[in-house]
Short mmCIF file of C-alpha atoms in Angstrom, two decimals:
data_model
loop_
_atom_site.label_atom_id
_atom_site.label_comp_id
_atom_site.label_asym_id
_atom_site.label_seq_id
_atom_site.Cartn_x
_atom_site.Cartn_y
_atom_site.Cartn_z
CA MET A 1 -83.59 -91.65 26.47
CA SER A 2 -84.01 -88.23 28.08
CA THR A 3 -81.26 -86.15 28.94
CA GLY A 4 -81.77 -86.85 32.54
CA ALA A 5 -81.56 -90.68 32.17
CA VAL A 6 -78.31 -90.05 29.91
CA ILE A 7 -76.89 -88.11 32.77
CA LEU A 8 -77.41 -90.85 35.41
CA VAL A 9 -76.03 -93.33 33.48
CA LEU A 10 -73.00 -91.32 32.77
CA SER A 11 -72.66 -90.39 36.06
CA SER A 12 -72.85 -94.03 37.30
CA LEU A 13 -70.09 -94.80 34.68
CA LEU A 14 -67.97 -92.01 35.88
CA ILE A 15 -68.12 -93.22 39.38
CA ILE A 16 -66.88 -96.70 38.07
CA SER A 17 -64.25 -95.60 35.82
CA GLY A 18 -62.96 -93.21 38.56
CA GLY A 19 -62.64 -96.32 40.89
CA LEU A 20 -60.94 -98.17 38.21
CA ALA A 21 -58.54 -95.23 37.44
CA LEU A 22 -57.91 -94.86 41.26
CA PHE A 23 -57.19 -98.47 41.35
CA LEU A 24 -54.74 -98.44 38.51
CA TRP A 25 -52.81 -95.38 40.10
CA ALA A 26 -52.77 -97.45 43.43
CA PHE A 27 -51.39 -100.23 41.71
CA PHE A 28 -48.64 -98.43 39.88
CA ASN A 29 -47.86 -96.27 42.66
CA GLY A 30 -47.06 -99.40 44.82
CA GLN A 31 -49.85 -99.19 47.08
CA PHE A 32 -50.55 -102.88 47.12
CA ASP A 33 -46.69 -103.90 47.29
CA ASN A 34 -46.68 -104.55 50.91
CA ILE A 35 -49.98 -106.04 52.05
CA ARG A 36 -48.79 -106.98 55.40
CA LYS A 37 -47.41 -103.73 56.28
CA GLY A 38 -50.65 -102.14 55.40
CA SER A 39 -52.41 -103.66 58.20
CA MET A 40 -49.97 -102.07 60.67
CA LEU A 41 -50.61 -98.53 59.45
CA PRO A 42 -52.79 -97.23 62.25
CA PHE A 43 -50.02 -98.17 64.67
CA ASP A 44 -46.74 -96.26 65.29
CA ASP A 45 -44.05 -95.89 68.14
CA GLU A 46 -46.45 -93.57 70.03
CA GLU A 47 -49.23 -95.92 69.56
CA PRO A 48 -47.89 -99.40 68.93
CA ALA A 49 -49.69 -102.57 68.18
CA GLY A 50 -50.22 -104.95 71.17
CA LYS A 51 -51.59 -102.22 73.22
CA ARG A 52 -55.26 -101.89 73.87
CA THR A 53 -56.72 -98.52 74.27
CA ASP A 54 -60.11 -96.96 75.47
CA GLN A 55 -60.64 -99.51 78.02
CA ILE A 56 -62.36 -96.86 80.33
CA PHE A 57 -64.85 -99.55 81.80
CA MET A 58 -62.23 -101.46 83.28
CA ASP A 59 -61.81 -101.28 87.14
CA LYS A 60 -58.33 -99.85 88.15
CA GLU A 61 -57.56 -103.08 90.17
CA GLU A 62 -58.59 -105.43 87.18
CA GLY A 63 -56.69 -103.44 84.83
CA GLU A 64 -53.37 -103.56 87.02
CA ALA A 65 -53.98 -107.48 87.53
CA GLN A 66 -54.23 -107.80 83.72
CA GLU A 67 -51.16 -105.74 83.20
CA ARG A 68 -49.45 -107.82 85.60
CA GLU A 69 -50.60 -111.08 84.11
CA SER A 70 -49.33 -110.09 80.35
CA SER A 71 -46.01 -108.99 81.69
CA GLU A 72 -45.57 -112.29 83.83
CA LYS A 73 -46.50 -114.01 80.43
CA LYS A 74 -43.95 -111.92 78.45
CA MET B 1 -38.46 -86.36 44.08
CA SER B 2 -39.83 -89.39 45.75
CA GLN B 3 -42.57 -89.59 48.08
CA ALA B 4 -40.35 -91.31 50.58
CA LYS B 5 -37.69 -88.33 50.25
CA LYS B 6 -40.38 -85.79 50.67
CA SER B 7 -41.88 -87.35 53.69
CA LYS B 8 -38.37 -87.33 55.25
CA GLN B 9 -38.01 -83.46 54.69
CA ARG B 10 -41.38 -82.99 56.34
CA LYS B 11 -41.83 -82.16 59.98
CA GLU B 12 -42.87 -85.00 62.06
CA PHE B 13 -45.90 -84.75 64.19
CA ASN B 14 -46.75 -86.60 67.22
CA VAL B 15 -50.05 -87.65 68.30
CA ALA B 16 -50.58 -84.85 70.68
CA ASP B 17 -49.71 -82.17 68.28
CA LEU B 18 -52.13 -83.65 65.47
CA ASP B 19 -55.01 -83.83 68.04
CA ARG B 20 -54.11 -80.23 69.29
CA LYS B 21 -54.31 -78.88 65.85
CA ALA B 22 -57.50 -80.81 65.06
CA ARG B 23 -59.17 -79.62 68.22
CA TYR B 24 -61.49 -76.74 67.08
CA VAL B 25 -62.30 -77.62 63.73
CA VAL B 26 -63.25 -81.39 64.69
CA LEU B 27 -65.12 -80.17 67.70
CA PHE B 28 -67.03 -77.56 65.84
CA LEU B 29 -68.14 -80.22 63.27
CA ILE B 30 -69.13 -82.78 65.98
CA LEU B 31 -70.97 -80.18 68.10
CA SER B 32 -72.79 -78.70 64.98
CA GLY B 33 -73.70 -82.35 64.27
CA VAL B 34 -75.05 -83.22 67.78
CA PHE B 35 -77.15 -80.06 67.68
CA TRP B 36 -79.03 -81.39 64.55
CA LEU B 37 -79.28 -84.72 66.14
CA LEU B 38 -81.24 -83.10 68.92
CA PHE B 39 -83.40 -81.14 66.67
CA GLY B 40 -83.88 -84.37 64.30
CA THR B 41 -84.92 -86.55 67.33
CA LEU B 42 -87.69 -84.28 68.31
CA LEU B 43 -89.03 -84.31 64.82
CA ALA B 44 -88.57 -87.99 64.58
CA LEU B 45 -90.69 -88.39 68.12
CA VAL B 46 -93.26 -86.00 66.68
CA ALA B 47 -93.66 -87.92 63.13
CA SER B 48 -93.69 -91.19 64.85
CA ILE B 49 -96.51 -90.38 67.37
CA LYS B 50 -98.29 -88.89 64.35
CA MET B 51 -98.49 -92.18 62.55
CA HIS B 52 -100.69 -93.74 65.21
CA LEU B 53 -102.18 -90.29 66.75
CA PRO B 54 -102.72 -88.49 63.29
CA ASP B 55 -104.74 -85.62 64.82
CA TRP B 56 -101.96 -84.73 67.39
CA LEU B 57 -100.48 -81.12 66.64
CA GLY B 58 -102.45 -81.48 63.24
CA SER B 59 -104.02 -77.72 63.68
CA ALA B 60 -100.73 -76.12 62.51
CA GLY B 61 -99.70 -76.50 59.01
CA TRP B 62 -95.98 -76.52 59.62
CA LEU B 63 -96.52 -79.27 62.16
CA THR B 64 -98.17 -81.83 59.72
CA PHE B 65 -96.52 -84.95 59.00
CA GLY B 66 -95.86 -84.11 55.30
CA ARG B 67 -93.46 -81.50 56.64
CA VAL B 68 -92.19 -82.95 60.08
CA ARG B 69 -91.18 -86.35 58.68
CA PRO B 70 -89.07 -85.07 55.78
CA LEU B 71 -87.37 -82.51 57.72
CA HIS B 72 -86.52 -85.11 60.46
CA LEU B 73 -84.84 -87.38 57.63
CA ASN B 74 -83.16 -84.23 56.20
CA VAL B 75 -81.72 -82.85 59.30
CA MET B 76 -80.41 -86.26 60.32
CA VAL B 77 -78.76 -87.12 57.11
CA TYR B 78 -77.34 -83.45 56.02
CA GLY B 79 -77.09 -82.32 59.77
CA TRP B 80 -76.12 -85.05 62.31
CA ALA B 81 -74.46 -87.72 59.97
CA SER B 82 -72.85 -85.34 57.48
CA LEU B 83 -71.40 -83.07 59.74
CA THR B 84 -70.26 -85.39 62.44
CA GLY B 85 -69.19 -87.91 59.78
CA ALA B 86 -66.95 -85.15 58.39
CA GLY B 87 -65.36 -84.15 61.61
CA VAL B 88 -64.62 -87.88 62.30
CA SER B 89 -63.18 -88.35 58.85
CA LEU B 90 -60.76 -85.44 58.98
CA TRP B 91 -59.50 -86.38 62.33
CA MET B 92 -58.83 -90.03 61.40
CA LEU B 93 -57.06 -88.74 58.17
CA SER B 94 -54.85 -86.62 60.19
CA ARG B 95 -53.88 -89.45 62.43
CA LEU B 96 -53.36 -92.03 59.52
CA LEU B 97 -51.59 -89.53 57.32
CA LYS B 98 -49.67 -88.04 60.20
CA VAL B 99 -50.08 -84.31 59.04
CA PRO B 100 -52.30 -81.72 60.63
CA ILE B 101 -55.68 -80.84 59.06
CA PRO B 102 -54.98 -78.12 56.53
CA LEU B 103 -57.42 -75.14 55.83
CA ARG B 104 -58.90 -75.26 59.21
CA GLY B 105 -60.06 -71.72 59.16
CA TYR B 106 -62.05 -72.50 55.80
CA ILE B 107 -63.60 -75.91 57.06
CA ILE B 108 -64.83 -73.72 60.21
CA VAL B 109 -66.17 -70.92 58.00
CA ALA B 110 -67.73 -73.88 55.56
CA GLY B 111 -69.14 -75.41 58.44
CA ALA B 112 -70.76 -72.31 59.73
CA ILE B 113 -72.46 -71.73 56.28
CA TRP B 114 -73.46 -75.17 56.00
CA ASN B 115 -75.28 -74.74 59.37
CA ILE B 116 -76.98 -71.69 58.18
CA ALA B 117 -78.02 -73.45 54.96
CA LEU B 118 -79.54 -76.32 57.07
CA LEU B 119 -81.39 -73.74 59.35
CA VAL B 120 -82.83 -71.82 56.03
CA GLY B 121 -83.77 -75.21 54.51
CA SER B 122 -85.42 -76.39 57.50
CA ILE B 123 -87.48 -73.13 57.64
CA GLN B 124 -88.41 -73.66 54.09
CA ILE B 125 -89.49 -77.13 54.61
CA LEU B 126 -91.48 -76.56 57.57
CA ALA B 127 -93.09 -73.53 55.51
CA GLY B 128 -94.01 -76.12 53.03
CA PHE B 129 -91.39 -75.20 50.26
CA SER B 130 -90.15 -78.85 49.95
CA ARG B 131 -88.87 -80.41 46.61
CA GLY B 132 -91.10 -83.45 47.29
CA ILE B 133 -88.07 -86.03 46.43
CA GLU B 134 -87.17 -88.30 49.35
CA TRP B 135 -83.82 -87.52 50.63
CA LEU B 136 -83.71 -84.37 48.59
CA GLU B 137 -86.47 -82.24 50.20
CA PHE B 138 -84.27 -79.31 51.00
CA PRO B 139 -84.18 -76.52 48.44
CA VAL B 140 -81.80 -76.94 45.46
CA SER B 141 -80.09 -73.79 47.10
CA THR B 142 -79.40 -75.53 50.33
CA MET B 143 -78.07 -78.56 48.55
CA VAL B 144 -75.77 -76.53 46.46
CA VAL B 145 -74.30 -74.65 49.41
CA ILE B 146 -74.07 -78.17 51.41
CA VAL B 147 -72.18 -79.53 48.22
CA LEU B 148 -69.76 -76.67 48.18
CA CYS B 149 -69.02 -76.91 51.69
CA VAL B 150 -67.99 -80.53 51.46
CA ILE B 151 -65.75 -79.50 48.25
CA ILE B 152 -63.92 -77.21 50.67
CA MET B 153 -63.46 -80.18 52.96
CA ALA B 154 -62.57 -82.45 50.17
CA ARG B 155 -59.90 -80.14 49.27
CA SER B 156 -58.63 -80.32 52.72
CA VAL B 157 -58.72 -84.30 52.31
CA ILE B 158 -56.73 -83.97 49.05
CA VAL B 159 -54.10 -81.74 50.53
CA MET B 160 -53.57 -83.88 53.35
CA VAL B 161 -53.21 -87.06 51.03
CA MET B 162 -50.48 -85.11 48.92
CA THR B 163 -48.60 -83.87 51.85
CA ARG B 164 -48.74 -87.13 54.01
CA SER B 165 -45.81 -88.19 56.00
CA VAL B 166 -46.53 -91.92 55.26
CA LYS B 167 -46.23 -93.53 51.65
CA GLN B 168 -48.79 -96.42 51.94
CA LEU B 169 -52.44 -95.46 52.47
CA TYR B 170 -54.45 -97.38 54.79
CA VAL B 171 -57.95 -98.54 53.80
CA SER B 172 -59.80 -96.25 55.71
CA VAL B 173 -58.03 -93.64 54.08
CA TRP B 174 -59.15 -94.92 50.71
CA TYR B 175 -62.73 -95.06 51.90
CA ILE B 176 -62.45 -91.30 53.11
CA ILE B 177 -60.91 -90.00 49.82
CA ALA B 178 -63.89 -92.03 47.91
CA ALA B 179 -66.50 -90.53 50.26
CA PHE B 180 -65.49 -87.03 49.63
CA VAL B 181 -64.92 -87.41 45.97
CA TRP B 182 -68.46 -89.26 45.19
CA PHE B 183 -70.73 -86.96 47.65
CA PRO B 184 -70.25 -83.61 45.68
CA LEU B 185 -70.79 -85.67 42.23
CA LEU B 186 -74.12 -86.98 43.61
CA GLY B 187 -75.05 -83.70 45.08
CA LEU B 188 -74.61 -81.60 42.03
CA VAL B 189 -75.91 -84.22 39.59
CA SER B 190 -79.22 -84.30 41.56
CA SER B 191 -79.39 -80.59 41.83
CA PHE B 192 -79.46 -80.38 37.84
CA PRO B 193 -82.69 -79.09 36.55
CA ILE B 194 -82.96 -81.96 34.01
CA PHE B 195 -84.98 -84.67 35.79
CA ASP B 196 -88.22 -83.08 34.72
CA THR B 197 -90.34 -86.12 34.05
CA PRO B 198 -91.73 -88.23 36.78
CA THR B 199 -89.96 -91.42 35.57
CA VAL B 200 -86.70 -89.93 35.14
CA GLN B 201 -87.01 -88.01 38.52
CA ALA B 202 -87.89 -91.04 40.41
CA GLY B 203 -84.75 -92.71 38.64
CA MET B 204 -82.62 -89.82 39.82
CA ASN B 205 -84.31 -89.89 43.27
CA TRP B 206 -83.24 -93.54 44.08
CA TRP B 207 -79.78 -93.45 42.39
CA TYR B 208 -79.09 -90.39 44.73
CA ALA B 209 -80.54 -91.49 47.77
CA HIS B 210 -79.10 -94.90 47.71
CA ASN B 211 -75.81 -93.66 46.83
CA ALA B 212 -75.92 -91.06 49.44
CA LEU B 213 -75.98 -93.88 52.19
CA GLY B 214 -73.71 -96.11 50.11
CA LEU B 215 -71.17 -93.94 48.82
CA TRP B 216 -71.20 -91.32 51.27
CA PHE B 217 -72.01 -92.47 54.70
CA THR B 218 -71.07 -96.19 54.26
CA PRO B 219 -67.30 -95.30 53.47
CA ILE B 220 -67.30 -93.03 56.42
CA GLY B 221 -68.69 -95.66 58.79
CA LEU B 222 -66.54 -98.44 57.32
CA ALA B 223 -63.40 -96.19 57.56
CA ALA B 224 -64.00 -95.78 61.06
CA ALA B 225 -64.50 -99.56 61.77
CA TYR B 226 -61.28 -100.57 59.96
CA TYR B 227 -59.49 -97.55 62.30
CA PHE B 228 -61.17 -97.93 65.66
CA ILE B 229 -61.49 -102.02 65.97
CA PRO B 230 -57.66 -102.25 65.54
CA LYS B 231 -56.88 -99.22 67.51
CA VAL B 232 -58.87 -100.19 70.50
CA LEU B 233 -57.98 -104.04 70.42
CA GLY B 234 -54.11 -103.01 69.52
CA ARG B 235 -54.36 -105.58 67.03
CA PRO B 236 -53.90 -105.34 63.17
CA ILE B 237 -56.93 -106.04 61.05
CA TYR B 238 -57.10 -109.66 60.19
CA SER B 239 -56.62 -109.21 56.39
CA TYR B 240 -55.56 -106.05 54.84
CA GLY B 241 -55.91 -107.64 51.47
CA LEU B 242 -59.51 -108.71 52.22
CA SER B 243 -60.07 -105.02 53.44
CA LEU B 244 -58.85 -103.74 50.08
CA LEU B 245 -61.15 -106.15 48.15
CA GLY B 246 -64.12 -104.92 50.25
CA PHE B 247 -63.29 -101.37 49.35
CA TRP B 248 -62.91 -101.74 45.57
CA GLY B 249 -65.96 -103.81 45.55
CA LEU B 250 -67.87 -101.20 47.06
CA ALA B 251 -66.48 -98.83 44.39
CA LEU B 252 -67.27 -101.06 41.40
CA PHE B 253 -70.78 -102.59 42.43
CA TYR B 254 -72.55 -100.13 44.65
CA ASN B 255 -73.55 -97.15 42.50
CA TRP B 256 -76.28 -98.66 40.26
CA ASN B 257 -77.98 -100.35 43.42
CA GLY B 258 -80.58 -97.68 44.01
CA PHE B 259 -82.78 -98.54 40.91
CA HIS B 260 -84.09 -101.81 42.61
CA HIS B 261 -86.24 -99.52 44.54
CA LEU B 262 -88.14 -98.86 41.33
CA ILE B 263 -89.12 -102.69 40.57
CA GLY B 264 -92.41 -102.47 38.92
CA SER B 265 -92.04 -98.89 37.67
CA PRO B 266 -92.07 -97.82 34.00
CA LEU B 267 -88.18 -97.30 34.26
CA PRO B 268 -86.59 -99.43 31.33
CA THR B 269 -86.32 -103.21 32.29
CA TRP B 270 -82.67 -103.21 31.84
CA PHE B 271 -82.07 -100.37 34.36
CA ILE B 272 -83.72 -102.32 37.04
CA THR B 273 -82.13 -105.69 35.98
CA ILE B 274 -78.62 -104.53 36.12
CA SER B 275 -79.63 -102.69 39.55
CA ILE B 276 -80.71 -106.22 41.04
CA ALA B 277 -77.67 -107.69 39.60
CA ALA B 278 -75.33 -104.95 41.15
CA SER B 279 -77.19 -105.56 44.38
CA VAL B 280 -76.56 -109.17 44.58
CA MET B 281 -72.85 -108.41 43.75
CA MET B 282 -72.68 -106.52 46.68
CA ILE B 283 -72.75 -109.52 48.88
CA ILE B 284 -69.12 -110.09 47.96
CA PRO B 285 -67.68 -106.93 49.47
CA VAL B 286 -70.03 -107.02 52.52
CA VAL B 287 -69.00 -110.67 53.42
CA VAL B 288 -65.44 -109.82 52.98
CA VAL B 289 -65.72 -106.81 55.57
CA ALA B 290 -67.75 -109.03 57.89
CA VAL B 291 -65.27 -111.72 57.80
CA ASN B 292 -62.59 -109.28 58.30
CA HIS B 293 -64.05 -107.44 61.37
CA HIS B 294 -65.18 -110.81 62.89
CA MET B 295 -61.88 -112.43 62.57
CA THR B 296 -60.14 -109.41 64.13
CA VAL B 297 -62.17 -109.19 66.98
CA VAL B 298 -62.43 -113.00 67.61
CA GLY B 299 -60.53 -113.93 70.84
CA SER B 300 -60.90 -110.27 72.10
CA PHE B 301 -64.29 -110.14 72.78
CA SER B 302 -63.87 -109.05 76.35
CA ALA B 303 -62.55 -105.90 75.37
CA VAL B 304 -66.10 -104.85 74.13
CA THR B 305 -67.08 -105.15 77.46
CA TYR B 306 -64.20 -102.32 78.58
CA SER B 307 -64.46 -99.93 75.62
CA PRO B 308 -67.29 -97.75 74.99
CA THR B 309 -66.04 -97.19 71.46
CA LEU B 310 -65.92 -100.71 70.59
CA ARG B 311 -69.23 -101.59 71.85
CA PHE B 312 -70.81 -98.93 69.55
CA VAL B 313 -68.39 -100.03 66.76
CA VAL B 314 -68.93 -103.56 66.79
CA PHE B 315 -72.66 -103.15 67.08
CA ALA B 316 -72.45 -100.87 64.13
CA ALA B 317 -70.40 -103.26 62.13
CA MET B 318 -72.63 -106.13 62.90
CA SER B 319 -75.46 -103.93 61.62
CA TYR B 320 -73.89 -103.19 58.47
CA THR B 321 -73.39 -106.81 57.69
CA PHE B 322 -77.03 -107.45 58.45
CA VAL B 323 -78.61 -104.49 56.61
CA SER B 324 -76.46 -105.08 53.59
CA LEU B 325 -77.26 -108.74 53.06
CA GLN B 326 -80.76 -107.62 53.76
CA GLY B 327 -80.61 -105.06 51.26
CA SER B 328 -79.12 -107.50 48.36
CA MET B 329 -82.15 -109.96 49.26
CA GLN B 330 -84.69 -107.01 49.07
CA ALA B 331 -83.37 -106.21 45.68
CA LEU B 332 -84.89 -109.60 44.33
CA ARG B 333 -88.18 -109.15 42.40
CA SER B 334 -89.82 -111.86 44.49
CA VAL B 335 -88.94 -110.41 47.69
CA ASN B 336 -89.60 -106.88 46.65
CA GLU B 337 -93.00 -107.40 45.47
CA VAL B 338 -94.03 -108.42 49.12
CA ILE B 339 -92.02 -105.77 51.13
CA HIS B 340 -92.50 -102.70 48.62
CA PHE B 341 -94.56 -99.95 50.13
CA THR B 342 -94.51 -101.67 53.56
CA HIS B 343 -92.89 -100.51 56.89
CA PHE B 344 -90.20 -103.20 56.32
CA VAL B 345 -88.30 -100.68 54.13
CA ILE B 346 -88.44 -97.84 56.55
CA ALA B 347 -87.10 -100.14 59.12
CA HIS B 348 -84.20 -101.31 56.78
CA ALA B 349 -83.36 -97.53 56.37
CA HIS B 350 -83.34 -96.97 59.89
CA ILE B 351 -80.98 -100.10 60.42
CA GLY B 352 -78.60 -98.44 57.78
CA MET B 353 -78.58 -94.85 58.90
CA TYR B 354 -78.99 -95.53 62.61
CA ALA B 355 -77.64 -99.09 63.82
CA PHE B 356 -74.86 -98.72 61.22
CA VAL B 357 -73.96 -95.07 60.67
CA THR B 358 -75.22 -93.38 63.88
CA MET B 359 -74.04 -95.91 66.31
CA MET B 360 -70.75 -95.95 64.58
CA LEU B 361 -70.22 -92.16 64.91
CA PHE B 362 -71.27 -92.31 68.47
CA GLY B 363 -68.25 -94.77 68.96
CA ALA B 364 -65.97 -92.51 67.07
CA CYS B 365 -67.00 -89.78 69.17
CA TYR B 366 -66.28 -91.59 72.40
CA TYR B 367 -62.81 -92.25 71.22
CA ILE B 368 -61.99 -88.94 69.74
CA LEU B 369 -63.41 -86.18 71.94
CA PRO B 370 -61.23 -87.03 75.16
CA ARG B 371 -58.20 -86.92 73.00
CA ILE B 372 -58.87 -83.65 71.18
CA THR B 373 -60.34 -81.88 74.46
CA LEU B 374 -57.89 -83.47 76.92
CA ARG B 375 -60.69 -84.00 79.10
CA GLU B 376 -62.52 -87.06 80.42
CA TRP B 377 -66.09 -88.51 80.04
CA HIS B 378 -68.01 -87.68 83.37
CA SER B 379 -69.68 -90.89 83.88
CA LYS B 380 -69.06 -94.24 82.89
CA LYS B 381 -72.57 -95.38 84.10
CA LEU B 382 -74.10 -92.85 81.70
CA ILE B 383 -72.15 -94.29 78.61
CA LYS B 384 -73.43 -97.60 79.34
CA TRP B 385 -76.91 -96.31 79.73
CA HIS B 386 -76.58 -94.36 76.45
CA PHE B 387 -75.34 -97.74 74.66
CA TRP B 388 -78.17 -100.02 75.99
CA LEU B 389 -80.95 -97.25 75.26
CA THR B 390 -80.03 -96.79 71.76
CA ALA B 391 -79.19 -100.35 71.17
CA ILE B 392 -82.41 -101.72 72.51
CA GLY B 393 -84.53 -98.83 70.83
CA ILE B 394 -83.20 -99.72 67.24
CA ILE B 395 -83.68 -103.47 67.82
CA ILE B 396 -87.34 -102.87 68.89
CA TYR B 397 -87.81 -100.33 66.01
CA ALA B 398 -86.44 -102.72 63.54
CA GLY B 399 -87.97 -106.01 64.95
CA ALA B 400 -91.43 -104.25 65.23
CA LEU B 401 -91.66 -102.71 61.70
CA GLN B 402 -89.82 -105.25 59.77
CA GLY B 403 -92.15 -108.16 61.59
CA ILE B 404 -95.46 -106.22 60.71
CA GLY B 405 -93.85 -105.17 57.47
CA ILE B 406 -93.89 -108.70 56.03
CA PHE B 407 -97.59 -109.46 57.07
CA GLN B 408 -98.36 -106.01 55.66
CA GLY B 409 -96.76 -106.93 52.40
CA PHE B 410 -98.50 -110.19 52.17
CA SER B 411 -101.96 -108.61 53.09
CA MET B 412 -101.74 -106.02 50.59
CA ASN B 413 -100.99 -108.65 47.91
CA ASP B 414 -104.07 -110.43 48.97
CA PRO B 415 -107.17 -108.94 47.10
CA ASP B 416 -109.35 -110.37 49.82
CA VAL B 417 -107.98 -108.12 52.46
CA PRO B 418 -109.51 -104.53 52.37
CA PHE B 419 -106.79 -102.04 52.31
CA THR B 420 -107.95 -100.34 55.59
CA ASP B 421 -107.15 -103.84 57.24
CA THR B 422 -103.47 -103.47 56.15
CA VAL B 423 -103.25 -100.21 57.78
CA THR B 424 -105.04 -100.68 61.03
CA MET B 425 -103.10 -103.98 61.57
CA THR B 426 -99.77 -101.83 61.95
CA ILE B 427 -100.88 -99.51 64.68
CA PRO B 428 -99.66 -101.70 67.72
CA TYR B 429 -96.34 -101.93 65.80
CA LEU B 430 -96.42 -98.07 65.24
CA ILE B 431 -96.92 -97.42 68.81
CA ALA B 432 -93.72 -99.85 69.56
CA ARG B 433 -91.96 -97.57 66.91
CA SER B 434 -92.72 -94.55 69.34
CA VAL B 435 -91.70 -96.48 72.33
CA SER B 436 -88.55 -97.36 70.73
CA GLY B 437 -88.09 -93.83 69.58
CA ILE B 438 -88.32 -92.59 73.29
CA LEU B 439 -85.66 -95.06 74.20
CA MET B 440 -83.23 -93.91 71.63
CA SER B 441 -84.45 -90.16 72.28
CA ALA B 442 -83.29 -90.86 76.08
CA GLY B 443 -80.10 -92.24 74.87
CA HIS B 444 -79.39 -89.04 72.85
CA LEU B 445 -80.18 -86.85 75.81
CA ILE B 446 -77.63 -88.63 77.83
CA PHE B 447 -75.08 -88.26 75.08
CA VAL B 448 -75.59 -84.63 74.79
CA TRP B 449 -75.36 -84.22 78.54
CA LEU B 450 -72.14 -86.05 78.62
CA LEU B 451 -70.76 -83.73 75.71
CA ILE B 452 -71.86 -80.70 77.42
CA ARG B 453 -70.31 -81.83 80.65
CA MET B 454 -67.03 -82.59 78.89
CA VAL B 455 -66.89 -79.50 76.48
CA PHE B 456 -68.32 -76.74 78.36
CA GLN B 457 -67.64 -78.00 81.94
CA PRO B 458 -70.69 -76.65 83.94
CA GLY B 459 -71.04 -77.67 87.69
CA GLU B 460 -68.59 -79.18 89.63
CA GLN B 461 -65.78 -81.26 88.16
CA PRO B 462 -65.06 -84.93 89.44
CA GLU B 463 -62.03 -85.05 91.72
CA THR B 464 -60.84 -88.27 90.70
CA PRO B 465 -60.50 -88.32 86.78
CA LEU B 466 -60.46 -92.05 86.42
CA ILE B 467 -60.97 -91.95 82.56
CA TRP B 468 -58.58 -89.25 82.07
CA GLU B 469 -56.06 -91.30 84.13
CA LYS B 470 -56.53 -94.22 81.49
CA ILE B 471 -55.93 -91.96 78.57
CA ARG B 472 -52.84 -90.33 80.21
CA LYS B 473 -51.62 -93.70 80.64
CA GLU B 474 -52.15 -95.01 77.15
CA PHE B 475 -50.52 -91.92 75.65
CA ALA B 476 -48.12 -91.26 78.47
CA LEU B 477 -49.16 -87.45 78.38
#
């Protein structure tokens, strides 16, 4: 095989082995310990789960009606 | 000292602080990207029209198809998608890791140098100094500069991860870290002056080009999908475990996929066979991602009607599933021998880079820009026009070219059909491609106009900032 082909194969193996190394680090670092908590990471106190954002096409009246409906349900 | 203790000692940043600090760097990267989007769109239209009117603008050498088309591709890939993708990624990381973007001055300087490199590279391609390798037509000097700029941004990514205020990393963070590590590797390896024989150069070409899509743009696109779908819906992702499976599947299976473009070439058979196997293995992470996105949105589909971000992001996520499954099938030898060298593959690439990546970036921009500029989008109607023009445009594009591509492939394999017939039969569909290009271009112009109105605020400002009111309510600013 030419040097170029060897470099391609080695680079591919590097990407895979880098991925494996990262996986092992993540595993031993406890990144997979609490899978349930992981899904909540985009949310926090300022932007909590349960609150839709970016609903800019909604009319004011419709939004207020939906808000009333959801607070009545609660 | 444990990460948790370190995090406690660090200053807590609220969302408004993070967005304020991200403002100039993210805005600069997105605006730069949008400039190249416009330039790339113009080149795309010229190249598309030349496909059915080959004499049009044919007298000037720098406007010939062989220069305009590669420049369109390179400008869209390294200008629009990469610069905007970098801006979107840095903003998401700042939000998810709850730390401001570090090295902001360096990133802006790197972005400026990146733009200059694109400009120089563009002039070189138009002047006829192309490398002649698909996706790598820019001269090596331009490519090396771009890679160095990405490395500077990657350093910022690593600093953010090291100084983060949260312990656990969200799946979008995994994707972004991986993208900023993989792309410099791909760019540097492809720039080595060692791929000197045609066969090896072809191998490097498709190893690079396929991985640039799969290991640079796909991670950024999926990171955005995993961030914006839950954020807009206010609902966590259906299965975090599945999302991780999807990420590690991509990391392990994707990078050998590109050689399936070389079925029938003089490359060793084992290269190709491993590539086909890896391409088929990609069905696992793709289906996992698709199920996860679908199950997250199901039951809340009305939100798509109300959110510009979600419209674009859901369209992009569906396109990702479609194009990836199609890619796995295309890798099979029996399918490949029909569609290879036809317009089917061109459409496939556009579904990946446009219907998936570009639509995802549009969606991200609609979410991010009001938050970093603290200004509203000026017209809800124009946002809807933008969505429908681009969505219908790419659907016509893909439908026309993939439809005729299959017939073209069968005709090319039929020894009784003259080759000229296989070319002329495509002309009506190439005209449809130009029409679809006009629709997408109109969508881009609307997006640019909305962006200019938001950022530079020319003309009268609306008296009732309806959209801004919504944002204000969301964040209680």
